[in-house]
Amino acid sequence: MNDYGQAKFLNNIRKALRVDCKRVCPDLFCRQSAEESMLTIDRISSRPHSLRLLLLEKMIEAAKPLNLNVIPVKTLPEAAQEIIKLASEKKPEWGDEESVVLWKHPLIEEMNIVEILRERNIAVIFSNQPDTGQTERDRLVKESAGSFIGITSADYCIAETGTLVLKTAPGNERIVSLLPSIHVAVIKLEQLIADFKELYTLLDKNLENDPEWIENGMTFITGPSKTADIEATMVHGAHGPRELYIYVVTGTC
Amino acid sequence: MNNNRKVTLFIQCIIDGIYPEVGFAVVRVFEKLGIGVECPAEQTCCGQPAFNSGYRKDAKQAAEHFINVFGDAETIVCPSGSCVNMVRNHYPELLKDDRKWLPRALETAKRTFELSEYLVDVLGIDDLGASYGGRITYHDSCHLMRGIGVKEQPRKLIKKIRNAEFVEMYDSDRCCGFGGAFSVKYPEISTAILEDKIKNIISSNADVVTGCDMGCLMNIQGILSRKRLSIKTLHIAQLLAGESI
Amino acid sequence: MIRINTENYRDEAIKGINDPVLQKALADLQVRFGRGTAEAYRNLPEGPGLRRKAHEIRMKAVENLDILLERLSEKIRARGGHVFFAEDADAAVKYCLETARKHNVRLAVKGKSMTTEEIGLNNAFAAAGIEIAETDLGEYIIQLAGEHPSHIIAPAIHKTRSEIGLLFSEKLKIPFTTDPETLTRAARKALREKFLSAGMGISGCNIACAETGHITVVSNEGNIRMSTTLPKVHVAFMGMERITARLSDHDILFRLLSRGAAVQKMAGYVSYIGGPRQAGHADGPDEFHLVIIDNGRTKILADEEFREMLCCIRCGACLNVCPVYGKIGGHAYGYAYSGPVGAVVTPLLVGINRAKDLCLGETLCGACKDACPVDIDLPRMLLLLRSKLADGDSKWNAGRENTGEKMLYGIWSEIVQRRWAYDAMLGLSREGSRLFTGKDGMISSLPFFLQGWTESRDMKPPARKSFMRQWKKLEKQRRVK
Ligand code: SF4
């Protein structure tokens, strides 16, 4: 059987470490104590609205030096209006045709943005093409690359750093947050967490319920694409989106 | 109060051979404090040159000699951060497989102090009543600062010198490019690093640059002299002894 | 095929020192990143001590590498990915080339990866007639100019904007400009076409996660996301040590990596990749290959005194504070890895004697240790490498480098154990130095191996009487009194 060099390779490692392959390392994969993780998760889920708003303020601060726009809105329709306004202000980066590519996601559906976009002659592309094969997929990539705006939601958002956490899933394609010139993310205030420690505690919890929760991909996005490779001068929009807007729906209470 | 106190000096080889006046400045500092001074006659070199060049067996012999000579001393004080770093951090490493010498090395390490560290941390003294009419800047030697963590002690001492103005130079904690044998093996690199140090010394507008290690100061003095610059290099002990050369 | 040029350390160093553009760039880099990193560590809620914790996490991973790699590959294979274990550079390159040929790849896009530099992947592909486009803007510039990177994180720091402007106007046929924004746009456009047409994407791996079976890739530009998402085939290369056990280990490691690499709280993009496109997904590569590389690493692993080098996460922080790197730049180190990390890892990978200048050409100032996010004791290992050069070491195939010097230190060690002999040596050097002492009382020119000192510096000659001699005399007088 071809093990692609694995057995010999790992054996070399064991020899170098002077260990036996039968050894057990009980605590190698063990996560933080259940108690500690329970506490953290409780803290997150019972965090009062006022504290979440404080986190939001913190994120707005963190976003400034990153050239990241964090915009609180009360409701989803308000978010939709803001996005429409943005679309009318911006020009396509490649070619003249205006098109927007979207995730298939309950939050985005609830915004009811598709109709309004179409009314304004902006083409709408859904990323969740049924898996009909290569040509369909190629077309999606091509169209996304031509889009000037890509709209996603996120699984979590980290206040300390302004980071979006996006899991890859059918309908939640990676290219939507990558290829368009402008990336727009819509999240609810409840998705906002304090820091990476909280994130990894939540991820651990998810993994406990479903070891394949991350499946084949997850991306952290902190600000728009950037580079400082020419004389250390910061330029936004190296390869990924040049601008990033996060709309946080805070609710009306 | 210090009548019964006594220190045993280890005089770094560079001071012993090239800058004996620094050694006497150290002696004077302790005289001022009424602390008795001893200097074991058999002392030579801590072994750092050999160790830094990789000659560990030879460095080990120097280390054993040092431990023999200073074995009985209650408090060993040395006016060089890098020698103390050698004794404190590298002797145990050098002798780690030697059951006979390792305990003695660790013992000796515990009793060995760098001069400014000893004055400030052990004796609790920062004012030696010294006076120096001029502007002083201070260079943090690498082994002193990163090796044995001495950064504030010398500054405390300098700030108490009368008639003197203390000015920090930019990047005071950046290497001067000495590095022992490095400075003769790779003179171009060493000099390039040193040039930056000199620029920072000059723009501090100081008339004297001081430090706690004659290795670095010799390096700095060497290029100041070559450039015919009038900025002086003095070991901190020379300032504290009240001399104004 | 692999470029190893460690023998020319000194010449390349001098070239770097005499290049005013490089000097300015290096100085700027070290001010911006070097100082900022220390500050960023201090501002961590857990303080700089967190680096010790990170060291422990990494060390534990390294000590259980076999278990972790097994788990990683199992998980990736379960998702339909391929994992290949390459014992050396050739095997890794060959595997990748075969994969490219199988898919008729004519163009591959690559995200920055030092490991692929290490194994000489680009040259091998070029020889096989397959184009590899570097996509990190800095790497792209370097590739257009036909040069090699000079910094792990900022590969093109040695180029000015007007040099880049000229380069782009020639190669990309755009009007000459020195505006970084316009230049970046031009590269964005040129590389987009490549991303969209490439048959293969190539990446490295920052820190894989064994528990969940993912590699991670980190960038600020988004080029690595492009390379790993768009082409039909993705080949990732990872040094076998770049892995950690648990997902939550990434909390500390990424926070420190981001601070060490670019003084950021978090890098722009961090992607977890655990296999090819899954059923029902509309993007991601159809094939995913992970190539795990040894290439001399088990040898480092086997030597406990060097093992901690495998904790390195290639962040480049040590470069940004090193006074030597700050003067000579990256090219002098003659291999993929420069700066303090290169000075330790390159000799271990290519041979200690062959890279002897890398072991000897440092001041041992220790700044790198304080900057390292995983608290690796680089100076300790530099000293250890020197001891291998001094005495030879069969385990490392190292021979004694300098018998003359060895003899001198042998004599020296006898002298330092006897004060009378030491005095005699001082006497001799004092007499000798008289010949060279000038009117101003300084020595301005020394012979033999000491010549290096007086090329730029004077030296005070030995005193007429050593401190110890004067002291002994005083003691005698005191006793007489
Ligand atoms: S040695 Fe430490 S500082 Fe240097 S690249 Fe590796 S991890 Fe970064």
Coordinates of N, CA, C and O in Angstrom, one line a residue, chain B residues 23-163:
Chain B
G23 N 40.2 50.3 37.4 CA 40.2 49.5 38.6 C 40.4 50.3 39.9 O 39.7 50.0 40.9
F24 N 41.3 51.3 39.8 CA 41.5 52.1 41.0 C 40.3 53.0 41.3 O 40.0 53.3 42.5
A25 N 39.6 53.3 40.3 CA 38.3 54.1 40.5 C 37.3 53.2 41.3 O 36.7 53.7 42.2
V26 N 37.3 52.0 40.9 CA 36.4 51.1 41.7 C 36.8 51.0 43.1 O 36.0 51.1 44.0
V27 N 38.1 50.9 43.3 CA 38.6 50.8 44.7 C 38.2 52.1 45.5 O 37.8 52.0 46.6
R28 N 38.4 53.2 44.8 CA 38.0 54.5 45.4 C 36.6 54.6 45.8 O 36.2 55.1 46.9
V29 N 35.7 54.1 44.9 CA 34.3 54.1 45.2 C 34.0 53.3 46.5 O 33.3 53.8 47.4
F30 N 34.7 52.2 46.7 CA 34.5 51.5 48.0 C 35.1 52.1 49.2 O 34.6 52.1 50.3
E31 N 36.2 52.7 48.9 CA 36.9 53.5 50.0 C 35.9 54.6 50.5 O 35.7 54.8 51.7
K32 N 35.3 55.3 49.6 CA 34.3 56.3 49.9 C 33.3 55.8 50.8 O 32.8 56.5 51.7
L33 N 32.9 54.6 50.6 CA 31.8 54.0 51.4 C 32.3 53.3 52.6 O 31.5 52.7 53.4
G34 N 33.6 53.3 52.8 CA 34.2 52.7 54.0 C 34.1 51.1 53.9 O 34.0 50.5 54.9
I35 N 34.1 50.6 52.7 CA 34.0 49.2 52.5 C 35.4 48.7 52.2 O 36.1 49.2 51.3
G36 N 35.8 47.6 52.9 CA 37.1 47.1 52.6 C 37.2 46.3 51.3 O 36.2 45.8 50.8
V37 N 38.3 46.4 50.6 CA 38.5 45.8 49.3 C 39.6 44.7 49.3 O 40.6 45.0 49.9
E38 N 39.3 43.6 48.7 CA 40.3 42.6 48.5 C 40.5 42.3 47.0 O 39.5 42.4 46.3
C39 N 41.7 42.0 46.6 CA 41.9 41.6 45.2 C 42.7 40.4 45.1 O 44.0 40.5 45.2
P40 N 42.2 39.2 45.0 CA 43.0 38.0 45.0 C 44.1 38.1 43.9 O 43.8 38.4 42.8
A41 N 45.3 37.8 44.3 CA 46.5 38.0 43.5 C 46.5 37.1 42.3 O 47.1 37.4 41.2
E42 N 45.8 36.0 42.4 CA 45.9 35.0 41.3 C 44.9 35.2 40.2 O 44.9 34.4 39.2
Q43 N 44.0 36.1 40.3 CA 43.0 36.3 39.3 C 43.5 36.7 37.9 O 44.5 37.4 37.8
T44 N 42.8 36.2 36.9 CA 43.2 36.5 35.5 C 42.0 36.9 34.7 O 41.7 38.1 34.7
C45 N 41.4 35.9 34.0 CA 40.3 36.2 33.1 C 39.2 35.3 33.3 O 39.4 34.1 33.7
C46 N 38.0 35.7 33.1 CA 36.8 34.9 33.4 C 36.6 33.8 32.3 O 35.9 32.8 32.5
G47 N 37.3 33.9 31.2 CA 37.2 32.9 30.2 C 36.3 33.2 29.0 O 36.1 32.4 28.1
Q48 N 35.7 34.4 29.1 CA 34.7 34.7 28.1 C 35.3 34.7 26.6 O 34.6 34.2 25.7
P49 N 36.5 35.2 26.4 CA 37.0 35.2 25.0 C 36.9 33.7 24.4 O 36.5 33.6 23.3
A50 N 37.4 32.8 25.2 CA 37.4 31.4 24.7 C 36.0 30.9 24.5 O 35.6 30.3 23.5
F51 N 35.1 31.2 25.5 CA 33.8 30.7 25.4 C 33.0 31.2 24.2 O 32.4 30.5 23.5
N52 N 33.1 32.5 24.0 CA 32.4 33.1 22.9 C 32.9 32.7 21.5 O 32.2 32.8 20.5
S53 N 34.2 32.2 21.5 CA 34.7 31.7 20.2 C 34.5 30.2 20.1 O 34.9 29.6 19.1
G54 N 33.8 29.6 21.1 CA 33.5 28.2 21.0 C 34.5 27.3 21.7 O 34.2 26.1 21.7
Y55 N 35.5 27.8 22.2 CA 36.5 26.9 22.8 C 36.2 26.6 24.3 O 36.7 27.2 25.2
R56 N 35.2 25.7 24.4 CA 34.6 25.5 25.7 C 35.6 24.8 26.7 O 35.5 25.1 27.9
K57 N 36.4 23.9 26.2 CA 37.3 23.2 27.1 C 38.2 24.2 27.7 O 38.5 24.2 28.9
D58 N 38.7 25.1 26.9 CA 39.6 26.1 27.4 C 38.9 27.1 28.3 O 39.5 27.5 29.3
A59 N 37.7 27.4 27.9 CA 36.9 28.3 28.8 C 36.7 27.7 30.2 O 36.7 28.4 31.2
K60 N 36.5 26.4 30.1 CA 36.2 25.7 31.3 C 37.4 25.8 32.3 O 37.2 25.9 33.5
Q61 N 38.6 25.7 31.7 CA 39.7 25.8 32.6 C 39.8 27.1 33.3 O 40.2 27.3 34.4
A62 N 39.5 28.2 32.5 CA 39.5 29.5 33.0 C 38.4 29.6 34.1 O 38.6 30.3 35.2
A63 N 37.3 29.0 33.9 CA 36.2 29.1 34.8 C 36.6 28.4 36.1 O 36.4 28.9 37.2
E64 N 37.2 27.2 36.0 CA 37.6 26.5 37.2 C 38.7 27.3 38.0 O 38.7 27.4 39.2
H65 N 39.6 28.0 37.3 CA 40.5 28.8 37.9 C 39.8 30.0 38.7 O 40.2 30.2 39.8
F66 N 38.9 30.6 38.0 CA 38.1 31.7 38.6 C 37.5 31.2 39.9 O 37.5 31.8 41.0
I67 N 36.8 30.0 39.8 CA 36.1 29.5 41.0 C 37.1 29.2 42.1 O 36.8 29.4 43.3
N68 N 38.2 28.7 41.8 CA 39.3 28.4 42.8 C 39.7 29.7 43.5 O 39.8 29.7 44.7
V69 N 40.0 30.7 42.6 CA 40.5 31.9 43.2 C 39.5 32.6 44.1 O 39.8 33.2 45.1
F70 N 38.2 32.6 43.6 CA 37.2 33.4 44.3 C 36.3 32.5 45.2 O 35.3 33.0 45.8
G71 N 36.6 31.3 45.3 CA 35.8 30.3 46.0 C 35.4 30.7 47.4 O 34.2 30.5 47.8
D72 N 36.3 31.3 48.1 CA 36.0 31.6 49.5 C 35.4 33.0 49.7 O 35.0 33.4 50.8
A73 N 35.4 33.8 48.7 CA 35.0 35.2 48.8 C 33.5 35.3 49.1 O 32.7 34.6 48.6
E74 N 33.2 36.2 50.0 CA 31.8 36.3 50.5 C 31.0 37.1 49.4 O 29.9 36.7 49.0
T75 N 31.6 38.2 48.9 CA 30.9 39.0 47.9 C 31.9 39.3 46.8 O 33.0 39.9 47.1
I76 N 31.6 38.9 45.6 CA 32.5 39.2 44.5 C 31.9 40.4 43.7 O 30.8 40.3 43.3
V77 N 32.6 41.4 43.5 CA 32.1 42.5 42.7 C 33.0 42.8 41.5 O 34.2 42.7 41.6
C78 N 32.4 43.0 40.3 CA 33.2 43.1 39.1 C 32.6 44.3 38.3 O 31.4 44.4 38.1
P79 N 33.5 45.2 37.9 CA 33.1 46.3 37.1 C 32.8 46.0 35.6 O 33.2 46.8 34.8
S80 N 32.2 44.9 35.3 CA 31.9 44.5 33.9 C 30.7 43.6 33.9 O 30.7 42.5 34.5
G81 N 29.7 44.1 33.1 CA 28.5 43.3 33.0 C 28.7 42.0 32.3 O 28.1 41.0 32.6
S82 N 29.6 42.0 31.3 CA 29.7 40.8 30.5 C 30.5 39.7 31.3 O 30.2 38.5 31.1
C83 N 31.4 40.1 32.2 CA 32.1 39.1 33.0 C 31.1 38.5 34.0 O 31.1 37.3 34.2
V84 N 30.3 39.3 34.5 CA 29.3 38.8 35.5 C 28.3 37.9 34.8 O 27.9 36.8 35.3
N85 N 27.9 38.3 33.6 CA 27.0 37.4 32.8 C 27.7 36.1 32.5 O 27.0 35.1 32.6
M86 N 29.0 36.1 32.3 CA 29.7 34.9 32.0 C 29.6 34.0 33.3 O 29.3 32.8 33.2
V87 N 29.9 34.6 34.4 CA 30.0 33.8 35.7 C 28.6 33.3 36.0 O 28.3 32.2 36.4
R88 N 27.6 34.2 35.9 CA 26.3 33.9 36.4 C 25.5 33.0 35.4 O 24.8 32.1 35.8
N89 N 25.6 33.3 34.1 CA 24.8 32.5 33.2 C 25.5 31.4 32.4 O 25.0 30.4 32.1
H90 N 26.8 31.7 32.1 CA 27.5 30.7 31.3 C 28.3 29.7 32.0 O 28.5 28.6 31.6
Y91 N 28.8 30.0 33.2 CA 29.5 29.0 34.0 C 28.6 27.8 34.3 O 29.0 26.6 34.0
P92 N 27.4 28.0 34.7 CA 26.6 26.8 35.0 C 26.3 26.0 33.7 O 26.3 24.8 33.7
E93 N 26.2 26.7 32.6 CA 26.0 26.0 31.3 C 27.3 25.2 30.9 O 27.2 24.0 30.5
L94 N 28.4 25.8 31.1 CA 29.7 25.2 30.8 C 30.0 24.0 31.6 O 30.6 23.1 31.2
L95 N 29.6 24.1 32.9 CA 30.0 23.0 33.8 C 28.8 22.1 34.1 O 28.8 21.4 35.1
K96 N 27.8 22.1 33.3 CA 26.5 21.5 33.6 C 26.7 20.0 33.8 O 25.9 19.3 34.5
D97 N 27.6 19.4 33.1 CA 27.8 17.9 33.2 C 28.9 17.5 34.2 O 29.3 16.4 34.3
D98 N 29.3 18.5 35.0 CA 30.4 18.2 35.9 C 29.9 18.3 37.3 O 29.7 19.3 37.9
R99 N 29.7 17.1 37.9 CA 29.1 17.0 39.2 C 30.0 17.7 40.3 O 29.4 18.2 41.3
K100 N 31.3 17.8 40.1 CA 32.1 18.4 41.1 C 32.1 19.9 41.0 O 31.9 20.6 42.0
W101 N 32.1 20.4 39.8 CA 32.2 21.8 39.6 C 30.9 22.6 39.6 O 30.8 23.8 40.0
L102 N 29.9 21.9 39.1 CA 28.6 22.7 38.9 C 28.1 23.3 40.2 O 27.8 24.5 40.2
P103 N 28.1 22.6 41.4 CA 27.6 23.2 42.6 C 28.4 24.4 43.0 O 27.9 25.4 43.4
R104 N 29.7 24.3 42.8 CA 30.6 25.4 43.1 C 30.3 26.6 42.2 O 30.4 27.7 42.6
A105 N 30.1 26.3 40.9 CA 29.8 27.3 40.0 C 28.5 28.1 40.4 O 28.5 29.3 40.3
L106 N 27.5 27.3 40.7 CA 26.3 28.0 41.1 C 26.4 28.8 42.3 O 25.9 29.9 42.4
E107 N 27.2 28.3 43.3 CA 27.5 29.0 44.5 C 28.2 30.3 44.2 O 27.8 31.4 44.7
T108 N 29.2 30.2 43.4 CA 30.0 31.4 43.1 C 29.1 32.4 42.3 O 29.2 33.6 42.6
A109 N 28.3 31.9 41.4 CA 27.4 32.8 40.6 C 26.5 33.6 41.6 O 26.3 34.8 41.3
K110 N 26.0 33.0 42.6 CA 25.1 33.7 43.5 C 25.8 34.9 44.2 O 25.2 35.8 44.7
R111 N 27.1 34.7 44.4 CA 27.8 35.7 45.2 C 28.5 36.8 44.3 O 29.3 37.6 44.8
T112 N 28.3 36.7 43.0 CA 29.0 37.6 42.1 C 28.0 38.7 41.6 O 26.9 38.5 41.2
F113 N 28.5 40.0 41.7 CA 27.6 41.1 41.3 C 28.4 42.1 40.4 O 29.6 42.2 40.6
E114 N 27.6 42.7 39.6 CA 28.2 43.8 38.8 C 28.2 45.0 39.7 O 27.3 45.2 40.6
L115 N 29.1 45.9 39.4 CA 29.4 47.1 40.3 C 28.1 47.9 40.6 O 27.7 48.1 41.8
S116 N 27.4 48.4 39.5 CA 26.3 49.3 39.8 C 25.1 48.5 40.4 O 24.4 49.0 41.2
E117 N 25.0 47.3 40.0 CA 24.0 46.4 40.6 C 24.2 46.2 42.1 O 23.3 46.3 42.9
Y118 N 25.5 46.0 42.4 CA 25.8 45.8 43.9 C 25.5 47.1 44.7 O 24.9 47.0 45.7
L119 N 25.9 48.2 44.1 CA 25.7 49.5 44.8 C 24.3 49.8 45.1 O 23.8 50.0 46.2
V120 N 23.5 49.6 44.0 CA 22.1 50.1 44.1 C 21.2 49.0 44.7 O 20.4 49.2 45.6
D121 N 21.3 47.8 44.2 CA 20.4 46.7 44.7 C 20.8 46.1 46.0 O 20.0 45.8 46.9
V122 N 22.1 45.9 46.2 CA 22.5 45.2 47.5 C 22.7 46.3 48.6 O 22.2 46.1 49.7
L123 N 23.5 47.3 48.3 CA 23.8 48.3 49.3 C 22.7 49.3 49.5 O 22.6 50.0 50.5
G124 N 21.9 49.5 48.4 CA 20.8 50.5 48.5 C 21.3 51.9 48.4 O 20.8 52.8 48.9
I125 N 22.4 52.1 47.7 CA 23.0 53.4 47.6 C 22.9 53.9 46.2 O 23.2 53.1 45.2
D126 N 22.5 55.2 46.0 CA 22.6 55.7 44.6 C 23.4 57.0 44.6 O 23.8 57.4 43.5
D127 N 23.7 57.6 45.7 CA 24.4 58.8 45.7 C 25.8 58.6 46.3 O 25.9 58.3 47.5
L128 N 26.8 58.8 45.5 CA 28.2 58.5 46.0 C 28.9 59.9 46.3 O 30.1 59.9 46.4
G129 N 28.1 60.9 46.2 CA 28.7 62.2 46.5 C 29.7 62.6 45.4 O 30.6 63.5 45.6
A130 N 29.6 62.1 44.2 CA 30.5 62.4 43.2 C 30.1 63.7 42.4 O 29.0 64.1 42.5
S131 N 31.1 64.2 41.8 CA 30.8 65.5 41.0 C 31.5 65.4 39.7 O 32.6 64.9 39.5
Y132 N 30.8 65.9 38.6 CA 31.4 65.9 37.3 C 30.8 67.0 36.5 O 29.6 67.1 36.3
G133 N 31.6 68.0 36.1 CA 31.0 69.1 35.4 C 30.9 68.8 33.9 O 31.9 69.0 33.2
G134 N 29.8 68.3 33.5 CA 29.7 68.0 32.1 C 28.4 67.3 31.8 O 27.6 67.0 32.7
R135 N 28.2 67.0 30.5 CA 27.0 66.3 30.1 C 27.3 64.8 29.8 O 28.2 64.5 29.0
I136 N 26.6 64.0 30.5 CA 26.9 62.6 30.4 C 25.8 61.8 29.7 O 24.6 62.0 29.9
T137 N 26.2 60.9 28.8 CA 25.2 60.0 28.2 C 25.7 58.6 28.5 O 26.9 58.3 28.8
Y138 N 24.7 57.6 28.5 CA 25.0 56.3 28.9 C 24.7 55.2 27.9 O 23.6 55.3 27.2
H139 N 25.6 54.3 27.7 CA 25.4 53.2 26.7 C 25.1 51.9 27.5 O 25.8 51.5 28.4
D140 N 23.9 51.3 27.2 CA 23.5 50.0 27.8 C 24.3 48.9 27.1 O 24.1 48.6 25.9
S141 N 25.2 48.3 27.8 CA 25.9 47.1 27.2 C 25.0 45.9 27.2 O 24.2 45.7 28.1
C142 N 25.1 45.2 26.1 CA 24.1 44.1 25.9 C 24.1 43.1 27.0 O 23.0 42.7 27.4
H143 N 25.3 42.6 27.3 CA 25.3 41.5 28.3 C 24.8 42.0 29.7 O 24.3 41.2 30.4
L144 N 25.1 43.2 29.9 CA 24.7 43.8 31.2 C 23.2 43.9 31.2 O 22.5 43.5 32.2
M145 N 22.6 44.4 30.1 CA 21.2 44.7 30.1 C 20.4 43.4 29.9 O 19.5 43.1 30.6
R146 N 20.7 42.7 28.8 CA 19.9 41.6 28.5 C 20.3 40.3 29.2 O 19.5 39.5 29.6
G147 N 21.6 40.3 29.5 CA 22.1 39.1 30.2 C 21.8 39.1 31.6 O 21.3 38.1 32.2
I148 N 22.1 40.2 32.4 CA 21.8 40.1 33.8 C 20.8 41.2 34.2 O 20.6 41.4 35.4
G149 N 20.1 41.8 33.2 CA 19.0 42.6 33.5 C 19.3 43.9 34.3 O 18.5 44.4 35.0
V150 N 20.5 44.5 34.1 CA 20.8 45.8 34.7 C 20.6 46.9 33.8 O 21.3 47.0 32.8
K151 N 19.6 47.8 34.1 CA 19.3 48.9 33.2 C 19.1 50.2 34.0 O 19.7 51.2 33.6
E152 N 18.4 50.1 35.0 CA 18.1 51.3 35.8 C 19.2 51.7 36.8 O 19.4 52.9 37.1
Q153 N 19.9 50.7 37.3 CA 20.8 50.9 38.4 C 21.9 52.0 38.0 O 22.1 53.0 38.7
P154 N 22.5 51.8 36.8 CA 23.5 52.8 36.5 C 22.9 54.2 36.3 O 23.5 55.2 36.6
R155 N 21.7 54.3 35.8 CA 21.1 55.6 35.6 C 20.8 56.2 36.9 O 21.0 57.5 37.0
K156 N 20.4 55.5 37.9 CA 20.2 56.0 39.2 C 21.4 56.7 39.7 O 21.4 57.7 40.3
L157 N 22.5 55.9 39.6 CA 23.8 56.4 40.1 C 24.3 57.7 39.3 O 24.7 58.7 39.9
I158 N 24.1 57.7 38.0 CA 24.5 58.9 37.2 C 23.7 60.1 37.6 O 24.3 61.2 37.7
K159 N 22.4 59.9 37.7 CA 21.6 61.0 38.0 C 21.9 61.7 39.3 O 21.5 62.9 39.5
K160 N 22.6 61.1 40.2 CA 22.9 61.7 41.5 C 24.3 62.4 41.4 O 24.7 63.0 42.4
I161 N 25.0 62.3 40.3 CA 26.3 63.0 40.2 C 26.1 64.5 40.1 O 25.3 65.0 39.3
R162 N 26.7 65.2 41.0 CA 26.5 66.7 41.0 C 27.2 67.4 39.9 O 28.2 66.9 39.3
N163 N 26.6 68.5 39.5 CA 27.1 69.4 38.4 C 27.0 68.7 37.1 O 27.5 69.2 36.1

